């Protein structure tokens, strides 16, 4: 029998704590069962430093190094629910800001393929190891400035931006017809989570409430 640390980590007795987190998300209004199952199946403690793993199932953002954070589970669930939009399964999803890889791992359970970009090479390397460990072979990663999207894989059925400020036009242009983009935008001194849908009639915008994300930056690190 394999007794390696990483192997034990995957099956750790965090099942109960994870179920408690799922109940809390349900109480906060997350109702899409596909999203709740994806959260239940994703071991968030593997996406943070071991010193923080006891706090992994609290509904809070946590530091992941290099001044970045793993998003709050509620926000991950809200963004995933919003990008799923209708009942149809999602084909291709682009994420800007891989960070720890947690949001991408949740997306990987509700979408056919996830394309995720990160500007900080060191964070991306750790995220890649986690996708490998969890057998998430439908996640493709790229060390790149996500402001340019991923032109060779466009168009996307969904785009999720996990760093805040503004939405570059190139991302909207890479949305498929009927596709949905979720991003934090700076509006009146606040960050608001905005859902943009590309319809035949044009772009439809919906405000999903206030959020706090680290800034979207240009260039590689
Ligand atoms: N989705 C992540 C959240 C990480 S925080 C998670 O689940 O853990 C946001 C990330 O966006 C940071 O790692 C930051 O480095 C990255 N980021 C900021 N601007 C970026 C850009 N232009 N292109 C790609 N990644 C970017």
PDB file of C-alpha atoms and ligand atoms in Angstrom, residues 64 68-71 95-103 117-120 123 144-147 162-163 214-217, ligand 1:
ATOM      1  CA  UNK A  64      -0.656  31.688  -1.292  1.00  0.00           C
ATOM      2  CA  UNK A  68      -1.545  36.668  -3.925  1.00  0.00           C
ATOM      3  CA  UNK A  69      -4.531  34.861  -2.413  1.00  0.00           C
ATOM      4  CA  UNK A  70      -6.656  31.787  -2.999  1.00  0.00           C
ATOM      5  CA  UNK A  71     -10.201  33.113  -3.410  1.00  0.00           C
ATOM      6  CA  UNK A  95      -9.402  31.405 -16.561  1.00  0.00           C
ATOM      7  CA  UNK A  96      -7.139  34.435 -16.116  1.00  0.00           C
ATOM      8  CA  UNK A  97      -5.135  34.133 -12.867  1.00  0.00           C
ATOM      9  CA  UNK A  98      -4.438  30.475 -11.994  1.00  0.00           C
ATOM     10  CA  UNK A  99      -2.974  31.382  -8.574  1.00  0.00           C
ATOM     11  CA  UNK A 100      -3.213  28.253  -6.412  1.00  0.00           C
ATOM     12  CA  UNK A 101      -5.220  26.431  -9.093  1.00  0.00           C
ATOM     13  CA  UNK A 102      -8.284  25.961  -6.874  1.00  0.00           C
ATOM     14  CA  UNK A 103     -10.784  27.817  -9.085  1.00  0.00           C
ATOM     15  CA  UNK A 117      -3.120  31.469 -17.498  1.00  0.00           C
ATOM     16  CA  UNK A 118      -0.901  32.863 -14.735  1.00  0.00           C
ATOM     17  CA  UNK A 119       1.733  35.620 -14.925  1.00  0.00           C
ATOM     18  CA  UNK A 120       3.813  34.403 -11.905  1.00  0.00           C
ATOM     19  CA  UNK A 123       2.692  29.966  -8.579  1.00  0.00           C
ATOM     20  CA  UNK A 144       1.395  34.127 -19.909  1.00  0.00           C
ATOM     21  CA  UNK A 145      -0.122  37.538 -19.484  1.00  0.00           C
ATOM     22  CA  UNK A 146      -3.814  36.703 -19.452  1.00  0.00           C
ATOM     23  CA  UNK A 147      -4.751  40.186 -20.632  1.00  0.00           C
ATOM     24  CA  UNK A 162      -9.847  36.097 -10.965  1.00  0.00           C
ATOM     25  CA  UNK A 163      -7.918  39.360 -10.610  1.00  0.00           C
ATOM     26  CA  UNK A 214      -5.957  41.239  -6.065  1.00  0.00           C
ATOM     27  CA  UNK A 215      -5.191  43.523  -9.038  1.00  0.00           C
ATOM     28  CA  UNK A 216      -4.903  42.380 -12.627  1.00  0.00           C
ATOM     29  CA  UNK A 217      -1.328  43.256 -13.672  1.00  0.00           C
TER      30      UNK A 217
HETATM   31  N1  LIG B   1      -8.002  31.694  -9.184  1.00  0.00           N
HETATM   32  C1  LIG B   1      -6.995  31.789  -8.148  1.00  0.00           C
HETATM   33  C2  LIG B   1      -6.988  33.166  -7.533  1.00  0.00           C
HETATM   34  C3  LIG B   1      -5.601  33.676  -7.490  1.00  0.00           C
HETATM   35  S1  LIG B   1      -5.408  35.402  -7.172  1.00  0.00           S
HETATM   36  C4  LIG B   1      -7.167  30.691  -7.110  1.00  0.00           C
HETATM   37  O1  LIG B   1      -8.173  29.976  -7.149  1.00  0.00           O
HETATM   38  O2  LIG B   1      -6.279  30.512  -6.280  1.00  0.00           O
HETATM   39  C5  LIG B   1      -5.273  36.048  -8.817  1.00  0.00           C
HETATM   40  C6  LIG B   1      -4.087  35.608  -9.643  1.00  0.00           C
HETATM   41  O3  LIG B   1      -4.135  36.358 -10.847  1.00  0.00           O
HETATM   42  C7  LIG B   1      -2.719  35.867  -9.019  1.00  0.00           C
HETATM   43  O4  LIG B   1      -2.013  34.669  -8.917  1.00  0.00           O
HETATM   44  C8  LIG B   1      -2.047  36.832 -10.017  1.00  0.00           C
HETATM   45  O5  LIG B   1      -0.668  36.597 -10.182  1.00  0.00           O
HETATM   46  C9  LIG B   1      -2.806  36.524 -11.296  1.00  0.00           C
HETATM   47  N2  LIG B   1      -2.784  37.590 -12.315  1.00  0.00           N
HETATM   48  C10 LIG B   1      -2.874  38.937 -12.155  1.00  0.00           C
HETATM   49  N3  LIG B   1      -2.810  39.558 -13.337  1.00  0.00           N
HETATM   50  C11 LIG B   1      -2.668  38.586 -14.294  1.00  0.00           C
HETATM   51  C12 LIG B   1      -2.530  38.590 -15.720  1.00  0.00           C
HETATM   52  N4  LIG B   1      -2.525  39.720 -16.429  1.00  0.00           N
HETATM   53  N5  LIG B   1      -2.419  37.399 -16.347  1.00  0.00           N
HETATM   54  C13 LIG B   1      -2.419  36.229 -15.669  1.00  0.00           C
HETATM   55  N6  LIG B   1      -2.536  36.157 -14.325  1.00  0.00           N
HETATM   56  C14 LIG B   1      -2.661  37.318 -13.639  1.00  0.00           C
END
